CSV table of C-alpha atoms in Angstrom, one decimal:
chain,number,residue,atom,x,y,z
A,27,UNK,CA,-0.8,-159.6,-72.4
A,28,UNK,CA,2.4,-160.9,-70.6
A,29,UNK,CA,5.6,-161.2,-72.1
A,30,UNK,CA,7.0,-164.3,-70.6
A,31,UNK,CA,7.7,-167.4,-72.7
A,32,UNK,CA,5.9,-170.7,-72.3
A,33,UNK,CA,7.2,-173.3,-70.5
A,34,UNK,CA,9.4,-175.9,-72.8
A,35,UNK,CA,6.6,-178.8,-72.3
A,36,UNK,CA,3.9,-176.5,-73.9
A,37,UNK,CA,2.7,-178.9,-76.6
A,38,UNK,CA,0.0,-178.1,-79.5
A,39,UNK,CA,-3.3,-179.7,-78.1
A,40,UNK,CA,-7.0,-178.5,-78.8
A,41,UNK,CA,-8.6,-176.7,-75.8
A,42,UNK,CA,-11.6,-178.3,-74.0
A,43,UNK,CA,-14.8,-176.8,-74.7
A,44,UNK,CA,-14.9,-175.4,-71.3
A,45,UNK,CA,-11.8,-173.6,-71.3
A,46,UNK,CA,-12.7,-172.4,-74.9
A,47,UNK,CA,-15.6,-171.0,-73.5
A,48,UNK,CA,-13.7,-169.4,-70.5
A,49,UNK,CA,-11.4,-168.0,-73.1
A,50,UNK,CA,-14.1,-166.7,-75.1
A,51,UNK,CA,-16.0,-164.9,-72.4
A,52,UNK,CA,-13.4,-163.4,-70.6
A,53,UNK,CA,-11.0,-162.5,-73.4
A,54,UNK,CA,-13.0,-162.5,-77.1
A,55,UNK,CA,-10.0,-160.8,-78.8
A,56,UNK,CA,-7.9,-163.8,-77.4
A,57,UNK,CA,-10.2,-166.2,-78.7
A,58,UNK,CA,-10.4,-165.0,-81.9
A,59,UNK,CA,-6.6,-164.8,-82.2
A,60,UNK,CA,-6.3,-168.7,-81.2
A,61,UNK,CA,-8.9,-169.1,-84.2
A,62,UNK,CA,-6.8,-167.1,-86.5
A,63,UNK,CA,-3.5,-168.1,-85.6
A,64,UNK,CA,-4.8,-171.9,-86.1
A,65,UNK,CA,-5.8,-171.7,-89.3
A,66,UNK,CA,-8.8,-173.4,-91.0
A,67,UNK,CA,-8.2,-176.3,-89.2
A,68,UNK,CA,-8.7,-177.6,-85.3
A,69,UNK,CA,-6.8,-175.1,-83.3
A,70,UNK,CA,-4.5,-178.0,-81.8
A,71,UNK,CA,-4.8,-180.7,-84.7
A,72,UNK,CA,-2.2,-178.6,-87.2
A,73,UNK,CA,1.1,-179.6,-86.8
A,74,UNK,CA,2.7,-177.2,-89.3
A,75,UNK,CA,1.1,-173.9,-90.0
A,76,UNK,CA,1.8,-172.1,-93.3
A,77,UNK,CA,4.5,-169.6,-93.4
A,78,UNK,CA,3.3,-166.0,-92.9
A,79,UNK,CA,3.2,-163.3,-95.3
A,80,UNK,CA,5.0,-159.9,-95.0
A,81,UNK,CA,2.6,-157.0,-94.6
A,82,UNK,CA,2.8,-153.9,-96.6
A,83,UNK,CA,2.4,-150.9,-94.1
A,84,UNK,CA,0.8,-148.4,-96.4
A,85,UNK,CA,0.7,-144.8,-94.4
A,86,UNK,CA,2.6,-141.8,-93.5
A,87,UNK,CA,6.1,-142.1,-92.1
A,88,UNK,CA,5.5,-140.4,-88.8
A,89,UNK,CA,5.5,-140.7,-85.1
A,90,UNK,CA,2.0,-142.2,-84.7
A,91,UNK,CA,2.6,-144.8,-87.1
A,92,UNK,CA,5.7,-145.7,-85.6
A,93,UNK,CA,4.0,-146.1,-82.3
A,94,UNK,CA,1.5,-148.4,-83.7
A,95,UNK,CA,4.1,-150.6,-85.3
A,96,UNK,CA,5.8,-150.8,-81.7
A,97,UNK,CA,2.7,-152.0,-80.2
A,98,UNK,CA,2.1,-154.4,-82.9
A,99,UNK,CA,5.3,-155.8,-82.2
A,100,UNK,CA,4.3,-156.8,-78.6
A,101,UNK,CA,1.6,-159.3,-79.6
A,102,UNK,CA,2.2,-162.9,-80.8
A,103,UNK,CA,2.8,-164.3,-83.4
A,104,UNK,CA,4.5,-161.4,-84.4
A,105,UNK,CA,3.7,-160.0,-87.9
A,106,UNK,CA,6.1,-158.8,-89.9
A,107,UNK,CA,5.4,-155.3,-91.2
A,108,UNK,CA,7.3,-153.4,-94.0
A,109,UNK,CA,8.2,-149.8,-93.6
A,110,UNK,CA,5.6,-147.3,-94.2
A,111,UNK,CA,5.1,-146.2,-98.0
A,112,UNK,CA,2.7,-143.8,-99.2
A,113,UNK,CA,2.2,-145.5,-102.9
A,114,UNK,CA,3.6,-149.0,-103.3
A,115,UNK,CA,5.3,-149.9,-106.7
A,116,UNK,CA,4.3,-153.5,-106.7
A,117,UNK,CA,1.1,-154.9,-105.2
A,118,UNK,CA,2.2,-156.6,-102.2
A,119,UNK,CA,0.0,-160.0,-100.9
A,120,UNK,CA,-1.3,-158.5,-98.1
A,121,UNK,CA,-1.2,-154.5,-97.0
A,122,UNK,CA,-2.1,-152.6,-94.1
A,123,UNK,CA,-3.8,-148.9,-95.1
A,124,UNK,CA,-3.6,-146.4,-92.3
A,125,UNK,CA,-6.4,-143.7,-92.4
A,126,UNK,CA,-6.3,-140.6,-90.6
A,127,UNK,CA,-9.4,-140.2,-87.8
A,128,UNK,CA,-9.5,-136.4,-88.4
A,129,UNK,CA,-9.8,-136.5,-92.1
A,130,UNK,CA,-12.1,-138.2,-94.8
A,131,UNK,CA,-10.2,-139.9,-97.5
A,132,UNK,CA,-8.9,-138.2,-100.8
A,133,UNK,CA,-8.8,-139.1,-104.3
A,134,UNK,CA,-5.1,-140.1,-104.0
A,135,UNK,CA,-5.8,-142.8,-101.4
A,136,UNK,CA,-8.9,-144.0,-103.0
A,137,UNK,CA,-6.7,-144.5,-106.3
A,138,UNK,CA,-4.1,-146.5,-104.3
A,139,UNK,CA,-7.0,-148.9,-102.9
A,140,UNK,CA,-8.3,-149.4,-106.5
A,141,UNK,CA,-5.0,-150.5,-107.5
A,142,UNK,CA,-4.1,-152.6,-104.7
A,143,UNK,CA,-7.6,-154.1,-105.3
A,144,UNK,CA,-7.2,-154.8,-109.2
A,145,UNK,CA,-3.7,-156.4,-108.2
A,146,UNK,CA,-5.4,-159.0,-105.9
A,147,UNK,CA,-4.1,-157.8,-102.5
A,148,UNK,CA,-5.9,-158.7,-99.6
A,149,UNK,CA,-6.1,-154.9,-98.0
A,150,UNK,CA,-6.8,-154.2,-94.3
A,151,UNK,CA,-7.8,-150.9,-93.1
A,152,UNK,CA,-7.3,-149.3,-90.0
A,153,UNK,CA,-7.7,-145.5,-88.3
A,154,UNK,CA,-5.3,-144.7,-86.1
A,155,UNK,CA,-5.4,-141.7,-83.4
A,156,UNK,CA,-9.2,-142.1,-82.7
A,157,UNK,CA,-8.3,-140.6,-78.9
A,158,UNK,CA,-7.4,-137.3,-80.5
A,159,UNK,CA,-10.8,-136.8,-82.4
A,160,UNK,CA,-14.0,-136.8,-80.6
A,161,UNK,CA,-15.9,-136.8,-84.2
A,162,UNK,CA,-14.2,-139.8,-85.5
A,163,UNK,CA,-17.3,-142.0,-86.1
A,164,UNK,CA,-18.4,-139.7,-88.4
A,165,UNK,CA,-15.3,-139.8,-90.3
A,166,UNK,CA,-15.2,-143.9,-89.9
A,167,UNK,CA,-18.8,-143.5,-91.8
A,168,UNK,CA,-17.8,-141.3,-94.4
A,169,UNK,CA,-14.6,-143.4,-95.1
A,170,UNK,CA,-16.3,-146.5,-95.2
A,171,UNK,CA,-19.0,-145.5,-97.6
A,172,UNK,CA,-15.9,-144.2,-99.9
A,173,UNK,CA,-14.2,-147.3,-99.8
A,174,UNK,CA,-17.4,-149.4,-100.2
A,175,UNK,CA,-17.8,-147.7,-103.9
A,176,UNK,CA,-14.4,-148.6,-104.8
A,177,UNK,CA,-14.2,-152.1,-103.2
A,178,UNK,CA,-18.1,-153.1,-103.7
A,179,UNK,CA,-18.0,-154.5,-100.4
A,180,UNK,CA,-17.6,-153.5,-96.7
A,181,UNK,CA,-14.0,-152.5,-95.8
A,182,UNK,CA,-14.2,-153.4,-92.2
A,183,UNK,CA,-12.4,-150.6,-90.9
A,184,UNK,CA,-10.7,-150.9,-87.4
A,185,UNK,CA,-10.5,-148.2,-85.5
A,186,UNK,CA,-7.5,-148.0,-83.4
A,187,UNK,CA,-5.5,-146.2,-81.0
A,188,UNK,CA,-1.8,-146.7,-80.3
A,189,UNK,CA,-1.8,-144.4,-77.3
A,190,UNK,CA,-4.5,-145.9,-75.8
A,191,UNK,CA,-2.7,-149.5,-75.9
A,192,UNK,CA,0.2,-147.8,-74.3
A,193,UNK,CA,-1.7,-146.5,-71.5
A,194,UNK,CA,-3.4,-150.2,-71.1
A,195,UNK,CA,0.0,-151.7,-70.9
A,196,UNK,CA,1.2,-149.3,-68.2
A,197,UNK,CA,-1.9,-149.6,-66.1
A,198,UNK,CA,-2.6,-153.1,-66.7
A,199,UNK,CA,-6.2,-152.2,-68.0
A,200,UNK,CA,-7.4,-155.4,-69.8
A,201,UNK,CA,-10.5,-153.1,-70.8
A,202,UNK,CA,-8.5,-150.3,-72.0
A,203,UNK,CA,-6.7,-152.7,-74.2
A,204,UNK,CA,-9.8,-154.0,-75.8
A,205,UNK,CA,-11.1,-150.2,-76.3
A,206,UNK,CA,-7.5,-149.4,-78.1
A,207,UNK,CA,-8.2,-151.8,-80.7
A,208,UNK,CA,-4.7,-153.2,-81.4
A,209,UNK,CA,-5.6,-156.6,-80.3
A,210,UNK,CA,-8.5,-156.7,-83.2
A,211,UNK,CA,-6.2,-155.5,-85.6
A,212,UNK,CA,-3.7,-157.8,-84.7
A,213,UNK,CA,-6.0,-160.9,-85.1
A,214,UNK,CA,-7.0,-159.5,-88.7
A,215,UNK,CA,-3.4,-159.4,-89.5
A,216,UNK,CA,-2.8,-162.9,-88.2
A,217,UNK,CA,-5.6,-164.0,-90.0
A,218,UNK,CA,-4.8,-162.5,-93.4
A,219,UNK,CA,-0.9,-163.2,-92.9
A,220,UNK,CA,-1.0,-166.3,-91.4
A,221,UNK,CA,0.7,-167.4,-88.0
A,222,UNK,CA,4.6,-168.5,-88.2
A,223,UNK,CA,4.9,-172.1,-88.7
A,224,UNK,CA,5.5,-174.9,-86.1
A,225,UNK,CA,4.1,-175.8,-82.9
A,226,UNK,CA,6.4,-173.7,-80.7
A,227,UNK,CA,5.0,-170.8,-81.9
A,228,UNK,CA,1.0,-172.2,-81.6
A,229,UNK,CA,2.1,-172.8,-77.9
A,230,UNK,CA,3.6,-169.4,-77.6
A,231,UNK,CA,0.1,-168.2,-78.7
A,232,UNK,CA,-2.2,-170.2,-76.4
A,233,UNK,CA,0.2,-169.6,-73.5
A,234,UNK,CA,-0.2,-165.8,-73.8
A,235,UNK,CA,-3.9,-166.3,-74.5
A,236,UNK,CA,-4.4,-168.3,-71.3
A,237,UNK,CA,-2.2,-166.0,-69.2
A,238,UNK,CA,-4.1,-163.2,-70.0
A,239,UNK,CA,-7.4,-164.7,-69.5
A,240,UNK,CA,-6.5,-165.7,-66.4
A,241,UNK,CA,-4.8,-162.4,-65.1
A,242,UNK,CA,-8.4,-160.9,-66.4
A,243,UNK,CA,-10.1,-163.1,-64.2
A,244,UNK,CA,-7.9,-162.5,-61.1
A,245,UNK,CA,-8.3,-158.7,-61.7
A,246,UNK,CA,-12.0,-159.0,-61.4
A,247,UNK,CA,-11.7,-161.3,-58.3
A,248,UNK,CA,-9.6,-158.5,-56.8
A,249,UNK,CA,-12.2,-156.1,-57.7
A,250,UNK,CA,-15.1,-157.9,-56.6
A,251,UNK,CA,-13.3,-158.6,-53.1
A,252,UNK,CA,-12.1,-154.9,-52.9
A,253,UNK,CA,-15.6,-153.5,-53.0
A,254,UNK,CA,-14.5,-150.8,-55.6
A,255,UNK,CA,-17.4,-150.8,-58.0
A,256,UNK,CA,-19.7,-150.5,-55.0
A,257,UNK,CA,-17.6,-147.9,-53.3
A,258,UNK,CA,-17.5,-145.8,-56.6
A,259,UNK,CA,-21.6,-146.2,-57.0
A,260,UNK,CA,-21.8,-145.3,-53.3
A,261,UNK,CA,-19.8,-142.1,-53.8
A,262,UNK,CA,-21.6,-141.1,-56.9
A,263,UNK,CA,-24.8,-141.5,-54.9
A,264,UNK,CA,-23.5,-139.4,-52.3
A,265,UNK,CA,-22.6,-136.5,-54.8
A,266,UNK,CA,-26.1,-136.6,-56.4
A,267,UNK,CA,-27.8,-136.3,-52.9
A,268,UNK,CA,-25.8,-133.4,-52.1
A,269,UNK,CA,-26.8,-131.7,-55.3
A,270,UNK,CA,-30.6,-133.2,-55.1
A,271,UNK,CA,-32.0,-129.9,-56.1
A,272,UNK,CA,-30.4,-129.6,-59.1
A,273,UNK,CA,-28.7,-126.4,-58.4
A,274,UNK,CA,-31.6,-124.6,-57.6
A,275,UNK,CA,-30.7,-123.0,-54.1
A,276,UNK,CA,-27.5,-121.6,-55.7
A,277,UNK,CA,-29.3,-120.4,-59.0
A,278,UNK,CA,-31.9,-118.6,-56.8
A,279,UNK,CA,-29.3,-117.2,-54.8
A,280,UNK,CA,-27.5,-115.7,-57.7
A,281,UNK,CA,-30.9,-114.5,-59.1
A,282,UNK,CA,-31.7,-112.7,-56.1
A,283,UNK,CA,-28.0,-111.1,-55.7
A,284,UNK,CA,-28.2,-109.8,-59.4
A,285,UNK,CA,-31.6,-108.4,-59.2
A,286,UNK,CA,-30.6,-106.5,-56.3
A,287,UNK,CA,-27.5,-105.0,-57.9
A,288,UNK,CA,-29.7,-104.3,-61.2
A,289,UNK,CA,-32.3,-102.7,-58.9
A,290,UNK,CA,-29.6,-100.6,-57.3
A,291,UNK,CA,-27.7,-99.6,-60.6
A,292,UNK,CA,-31.0,-98.7,-62.5
A,293,UNK,CA,-32.2,-96.5,-59.8
A,294,UNK,CA,-28.8,-94.9,-59.7
A,295,UNK,CA,-29.4,-94.2,-63.5
A,296,UNK,CA,-32.7,-92.6,-63.0
A,297,UNK,CA,-31.5,-90.6,-60.5
A,298,UNK,CA,-28.4,-89.3,-62.9
A,299,UNK,CA,-30.8,-89.0,-65.7
A,300,UNK,CA,-33.3,-86.7,-63.8
A,301,UNK,CA,-30.5,-84.7,-62.2
A,302,UNK,CA,-29.1,-84.1,-66.0
A,303,UNK,CA,-32.4,-83.4,-67.3
A,304,UNK,CA,-32.9,-80.6,-64.5
A,305,UNK,CA,-29.6,-79.1,-65.2
A,306,UNK,CA,-30.1,-78.9,-68.9
A,307,UNK,CA,-33.7,-77.5,-68.1
A,308,UNK,CA,-32.3,-74.5,-66.1
A,309,UNK,CA,-29.7,-73.8,-68.7
A,310,UNK,CA,-32.7,-73.4,-71.2
A,311,UNK,CA,-34.7,-71.4,-69.2
A,312,UNK,CA,-31.8,-68.9,-68.7
A,313,UNK,CA,-31.9,-68.5,-72.4
A,314,UNK,CA,-35.4,-68.4,-73.0
A,315,UNK,CA,-37.4,-65.3,-74.0
A,316,UNK,CA,-40.6,-64.2,-72.4
A,317,UNK,CA,-43.0,-65.7,-75.0
A,318,UNK,CA,-40.8,-68.9,-75.0
A,319,UNK,CA,-41.7,-69.8,-71.5
A,320,UNK,CA,-45.3,-70.5,-72.4
A,321,UNK,CA,-44.3,-73.4,-74.6
A,322,UNK,CA,-41.6,-74.8,-72.7
A,323,UNK,CA,-43.6,-77.5,-70.5
A,324,UNK,CA,-44.5,-79.0,-73.7
A,325,UNK,CA,-40.7,-79.4,-74.6
A,326,UNK,CA,-39.7,-80.5,-71.3
A,327,UNK,CA,-42.5,-83.3,-71.9
A,328,UNK,CA,-40.7,-84.3,-74.7
A,329,UNK,CA,-37.5,-84.6,-73.3
A,330,UNK,CA,-39.1,-86.7,-70.5
A,331,UNK,CA,-40.4,-89.0,-73.4
A,332,UNK,CA,-37.0,-89.6,-74.9
A,333,UNK,CA,-35.8,-90.0,-71.4
A,334,UNK,CA,-38.0,-92.9,-70.9
A,335,UNK,CA,-37.6,-94.4,-73.7
A,336,UNK,CA,-33.7,-94.6,-73.4
A,337,UNK,CA,-34.5,-95.7,-69.8
A,338,UNK,CA,-36.6,-98.5,-71.1
A,339,UNK,CA,-33.7,-99.7,-73.5
A,340,UNK,CA,-31.4,-100.2,-71.0
A,341,UNK,CA,-34.1,-101.9,-68.6
A,342,UNK,CA,-34.6,-104.3,-71.5
A,343,UNK,CA,-30.8,-105.2,-71.8
A,344,UNK,CA,-30.1,-105.5,-68.6
A,345,UNK,CA,-33.1,-107.8,-68.0
A,346,UNK,CA,-31.6,-109.7,-71.2
A,347,UNK,CA,-28.3,-110.1,-69.5
A,348,UNK,CA,-29.9,-111.4,-66.5
A,349,UNK,CA,-31.7,-113.8,-68.3
A,350,UNK,CA,-28.5,-115.1,-70.0
A,351,UNK,CA,-26.7,-115.2,-67.0
A,352,UNK,CA,-29.2,-117.3,-65.6
A,353,UNK,CA,-29.6,-119.8,-68.4
A,354,UNK,CA,-25.7,-120.4,-68.2
A,355,UNK,CA,-25.9,-121.4,-64.4
A,356,UNK,CA,-29.1,-123.4,-65.0
A,357,UNK,CA,-29.1,-124.7,-68.2
A,358,UNK,CA,-31.8,-124.5,-71.1
A,359,UNK,CA,-35.4,-125.0,-70.1
A,360,UNK,CA,-36.5,-128.3,-71.7
A,361,UNK,CA,-39.8,-127.9,-72.5
A,362,UNK,CA,-39.8,-124.2,-73.9
A,363,UNK,CA,-36.6,-121.9,-75.1
A,364,UNK,CA,-35.9,-119.4,-72.3
A,365,UNK,CA,-37.1,-115.9,-73.7
A,366,UNK,CA,-35.6,-112.6,-71.7
A,367,UNK,CA,-38.2,-110.8,-69.8
A,368,UNK,CA,-39.6,-107.7,-71.6
A,369,UNK,CA,-40.8,-104.5,-69.6
A,370,UNK,CA,-44.2,-103.5,-70.2
A,371,UNK,CA,-44.5,-100.6,-72.8
A,372,UNK,CA,-46.3,-98.3,-70.6
A,373,UNK,CA,-47.0,-94.8,-71.4
A,374,UNK,CA,-44.2,-92.0,-70.2
A,375,UNK,CA,-45.0,-90.5,-67.0
A,376,UNK,CA,-46.5,-87.0,-67.5
A,377,UNK,CA,-45.1,-83.7,-65.7
A,378,UNK,CA,-48.7,-83.0,-64.4
A,379,UNK,CA,-50.6,-79.9,-64.9
A,380,UNK,CA,-48.9,-76.7,-66.6
A,381,UNK,CA,-47.8,-74.1,-64.2
A,382,UNK,CA,-50.4,-71.7,-63.2
A,383,UNK,CA,-50.3,-68.3,-64.1
A,384,UNK,CA,-48.2,-66.2,-61.7
A,385,UNK,CA,-50.4,-63.8,-59.2
A,386,UNK,CA,-49.2,-60.4,-59.2
A,387,UNK,CA,-48.2,-59.4,-55.2
A,388,UNK,CA,-46.8,-56.3,-53.4
A,389,UNK,CA,-43.3,-57.0,-55.1
A,390,UNK,CA,-44.9,-56.2,-58.5
A,391,UNK,CA,-46.4,-53.0,-57.1
A,392,UNK,CA,-43.1,-52.0,-55.4
A,393,UNK,CA,-41.1,-52.5,-58.4
A,394,UNK,CA,-43.7,-50.2,-60.1
A,395,UNK,CA,-43.2,-47.7,-57.6
A,396,UNK,CA,-39.6,-47.8,-57.7
A,397,UNK,CA,-39.2,-47.9,-61.4
A,398,UNK,CA,-41.3,-44.8,-61.6
A,399,UNK,CA,-39.3,-43.1,-59.2
A,400,UNK,CA,-36.1,-44.0,-60.8
A,401,UNK,CA,-37.5,-43.3,-64.4
A,402,UNK,CA,-38.6,-39.6,-63.3
A,403,UNK,CA,-35.0,-39.5,-61.6
A,404,UNK,CA,-33.3,-40.2,-64.9
A,405,UNK,CA,-35.6,-38.2,-66.7
A,406,UNK,CA,-34.7,-34.9,-64.5
A,407,UNK,CA,-31.0,-36.1,-64.9
A,408,UNK,CA,-31.4,-36.1,-68.7
A,409,UNK,CA,-33.3,-32.8,-69.2
A,410,UNK,CA,-31.3,-30.9,-66.6
A,411,UNK,CA,-29.2,-29.1,-69.2
A,412,UNK,CA,-32.5,-27.6,-70.8
A,413,UNK,CA,-33.3,-26.1,-67.2
A,414,UNK,CA,-30.8,-23.5,-67.9
A,415,UNK,CA,-32.7,-22.2,-70.9
A,416,UNK,CA,-35.9,-20.2,-69.3
A,417,UNK,CA,-37.9,-20.6,-72.5
A,418,UNK,CA,-37.3,-24.4,-72.5
A,419,UNK,CA,-38.1,-25.0,-68.7
A,420,UNK,CA,-41.7,-26.1,-69.3
A,421,UNK,CA,-41.0,-28.3,-72.2
A,422,UNK,CA,-38.5,-30.4,-69.8
A,423,UNK,CA,-41.8,-31.7,-68.0
A,424,UNK,CA,-43.5,-33.8,-70.8
A,425,UNK,CA,-40.0,-35.0,-71.4
A,426,UNK,CA,-39.2,-36.1,-67.8
A,427,UNK,CA,-42.7,-37.8,-67.8
A,428,UNK,CA,-41.9,-39.7,-70.6
A,429,UNK,CA,-38.6,-40.7,-70.0
A,430,UNK,CA,-40.0,-41.8,-66.4
A,431,UNK,CA,-42.6,-43.7,-67.8
A,432,UNK,CA,-40.4,-45.9,-70.3
A,433,UNK,CA,-37.9,-46.7,-67.6
A,434,UNK,CA,-40.9,-47.8,-65.2
A,435,UNK,CA,-42.5,-50.0,-67.9
A,436,UNK,CA,-39.1,-51.5,-68.8
A,437,UNK,CA,-38.1,-52.1,-64.9
A,438,UNK,CA,-41.2,-53.8,-64.6
A,439,UNK,CA,-41.5,-55.8,-67.8
A,440,UNK,CA,-37.7,-57.0,-66.9
A,441,UNK,CA,-38.8,-57.9,-63.1
A,442,UNK,CA,-41.9,-60.0,-64.6
A,443,UNK,CA,-39.8,-61.9,-66.8
A,444,UNK,CA,-37.3,-62.9,-64.0
A,445,UNK,CA,-40.2,-63.8,-61.7
A,446,UNK,CA,-42.0,-65.9,-64.7
A,447,UNK,CA,-38.5,-67.5,-65.2
A,448,UNK,CA,-38.3,-68.5,-61.6
A,449,UNK,CA,-41.7,-69.5,-60.9
A,450,UNK,CA,-41.0,-72.0,-64.1
A,451,UNK,CA,-37.8,-72.9,-62.6
A,452,UNK,CA,-39.8,-74.1,-59.7
A,453,UNK,CA,-42.6,-75.8,-61.4
A,454,UNK,CA,-39.8,-77.9,-63.3
A,455,UNK,CA,-38.2,-78.9,-60.1
A,456,UNK,CA,-41.1,-79.9,-58.7
A,457,UNK,CA,-42.5,-81.8,-61.7
A,458,UNK,CA,-39.1,-83.8,-62.5
A,459,UNK,CA,-39.3,-84.9,-58.6
A,460,UNK,CA,-42.6,-86.5,-59.7
A,461,UNK,CA,-41.0,-87.9,-62.7
A,462,UNK,CA,-38.6,-89.3,-60.9
A,463,UNK,CA,-40.5,-91.2,-58.6
A,464,UNK,CA,-42.9,-92.1,-61.6
A,465,UNK,CA,-39.7,-93.8,-63.1
A,466,UNK,CA,-38.4,-95.5,-60.0
A,467,UNK,CA,-41.8,-96.9,-59.8
A,468,UNK,CA,-41.7,-98.0,-63.5
A,469,UNK,CA,-38.0,-99.6,-62.8
A,470,UNK,CA,-39.0,-101.4,-59.6
A,471,UNK,CA,-42.3,-103.0,-61.3
A,472,UNK,CA,-40.4,-104.2,-64.3
A,473,UNK,CA,-37.8,-106.0,-62.2
A,474,UNK,CA,-40.7,-107.3,-59.8
A,475,UNK,CA,-42.0,-108.7,-62.9
A,476,UNK,CA,-38.9,-110.2,-64.5
A,477,UNK,CA,-38.0,-111.6,-61.1
A,478,UNK,CA,-41.1,-113.5,-61.1
A,479,UNK,CA,-40.5,-115.0,-64.7
A,480,UNK,CA,-36.8,-115.7,-64.3
A,481,UNK,CA,-37.8,-117.9,-61.0
A,482,UNK,CA,-40.1,-119.5,-62.9
A,483,UNK,CA,-37.5,-120.1,-65.4
A,484,UNK,CA,-35.0,-121.4,-62.9
A,485,UNK,CA,-37.5,-123.8,-61.4
A,486,UNK,CA,-38.4,-125.2,-64.8
A,487,UNK,CA,-34.7,-125.7,-65.6
A,488,UNK,CA,-33.5,-127.2,-62.2
A,489,UNK,CA,-36.8,-129.3,-62.0
A,490,UNK,CA,-35.6,-131.6,-64.9
A,491,UNK,CA,-32.1,-132.3,-63.1
A,492,UNK,CA,-33.8,-132.7,-59.9
A,493,UNK,CA,-35.7,-135.7,-61.7
A,494,UNK,CA,-32.9,-137.1,-63.5
A,495,UNK,CA,-30.9,-136.8,-60.3
A,496,UNK,CA,-33.8,-138.8,-58.4
A,497,UNK,CA,-33.7,-141.3,-61.3
A,498,UNK,CA,-30.0,-142.0,-61.3
A,499,UNK,CA,-30.1,-142.0,-57.3
A,500,UNK,CA,-32.9,-144.9,-57.9
A,501,UNK,CA,-30.7,-146.6,-60.5
A,502,UNK,CA,-27.3,-146.5,-58.2
A,503,UNK,CA,-29.2,-148.1,-55.5
A,504,UNK,CA,-30.6,-150.7,-57.3
A,505,UNK,CA,-27.2,-151.3,-58.8
A,506,UNK,CA,-25.5,-151.3,-55.5
A,507,UNK,CA,-28.2,-153.9,-54.5
A,508,UNK,CA,-27.5,-156.2,-57.6
A,509,UNK,CA,-23.8,-156.0,-57.1
A,510,UNK,CA,-23.9,-157.0,-53.4
A,511,UNK,CA,-26.6,-159.9,-54.4
A,512,UNK,CA,-24.4,-161.1,-57.7
A,513,UNK,CA,-20.8,-160.6,-55.7
A,514,UNK,CA,-21.1,-164.4,-54.4
A,515,UNK,CA,-22.0,-166.0,-57.5
A,516,UNK,CA,-19.6,-163.8,-59.6
A,517,UNK,CA,-16.6,-164.8,-57.1
A,518,UNK,CA,-17.6,-168.4,-57.6
A,519,UNK,CA,-17.8,-168.2,-60.8
A,520,UNK,CA,-14.1,-166.4,-61.3
A,521,UNK,CA,-12.9,-169.5,-59.1
A,522,UNK,CA,-14.6,-172.0,-61.1
A,523,UNK,CA,-13.1,-170.5,-64.8
A,524,UNK,CA,-9.8,-170.2,-62.7
A,525,UNK,CA,-9.8,-173.8,-61.9
A,526,UNK,CA,-10.5,-174.6,-65.4
A,527,UNK,CA,-7.6,-172.6,-66.8
A,528,UNK,CA,-5.5,-174.3,-64.1
A,529,UNK,CA,-6.5,-177.9,-65.1
A,530,UNK,CA,-5.4,-176.6,-68.7
A,531,UNK,CA,-1.8,-175.8,-67.6
A,532,UNK,CA,-1.9,-179.1,-65.4
A,533,UNK,CA,-2.8,-181.2,-68.6
A,534,UNK,CA,0.2,-179.5,-70.5
């Protein structure tokens, strides 16, 4: 409201019904203030109004309360507020109790309200700092219920925000001032305490209300002439049309990129695990005995089964991460909750048929001959000292033969063991190559199925936004057409209301 003083010739006189209707339509809080300031009689009939009561302010003595007092002091008529006190000693005639918008009432505050009510004090309630707490409405409902039990009636708590009032005053936004609740609280304080007596005070209140109402009409006319509302709606419509697919293209592109990255990572993981298993198998083969080589294919199959289970767990975790990332990008699916894709529980890949028995070849016969030759040579060398005794010359022949046969047997057996290890090692390499191909196929199949499921999830999630975007675009287009068609009539109504208010100034 403007702070200018009314002209000296401003005399208390009743408003015409047309002027009252204009004020009530454009400035409801101002109309309520006029009714509160005029008292029970006619707005201009009362020559002398009752003296106002001082209002006891009960609340914390902090910066928020000080700002509220400062903003209330800018309204006319000025209501006298005492210094903030937490627990009043004597019961005042009128009290304003400030509540916290961030917490429900406590037992001590309820006791204060009970004492004020029993002492006949007319208590008004205001909940300050509503701008700082998004859930202040829940606190308001809780406080209303608590105070109703104490008072036996609806306490009519006024939600206010002094900071919104400051912002409204600095920007000249009348709608923001109404949202702050300061005007409504001032109206109730005026009705409870009574306006200052005399026609000059009534004239000042009326002048402020009429000036504020006129300014609101002028601002609305300027906004209609500038087309700001239509431009804002068209800008919003253009923004919606630019993202009309609901973010589907962006989501699908991100899904393809992440699926490609997951495929590369998982295939690399498969290769690394197969290489590690192959290295482990080679180390195991170097330590295996002759009999253990026959059961090694079964042990290797168990290792492959364990590797497959670990890979399935990694794949399931990666798909769950992809599902969460997609849901974060597209939002939740409205019709059904999004479930992460689960890879199929196919049996682990098989190593293939067991290795065939190693066939003896020329090398084996050659090793027999070399072993026998070496054995006989070693035997002759071992019994050479015995040949110096002629009586034992014939006894060295069987010893030489036995030593030669034993050495030949050991050489052939060792060579066979080495050949069997080489045969198993080659079979392991070929089998793991086959296992790697099956695991890569397993990963690729799971990713293809997951991509199909995630694509369907993205489409269902964005379809809702597409429908909502189309609906909003249609609403904006309808609103723009409505504003364009109603603009001449609204401007004419603004001019008519301004003429009515100007006629009030002319009469005064």
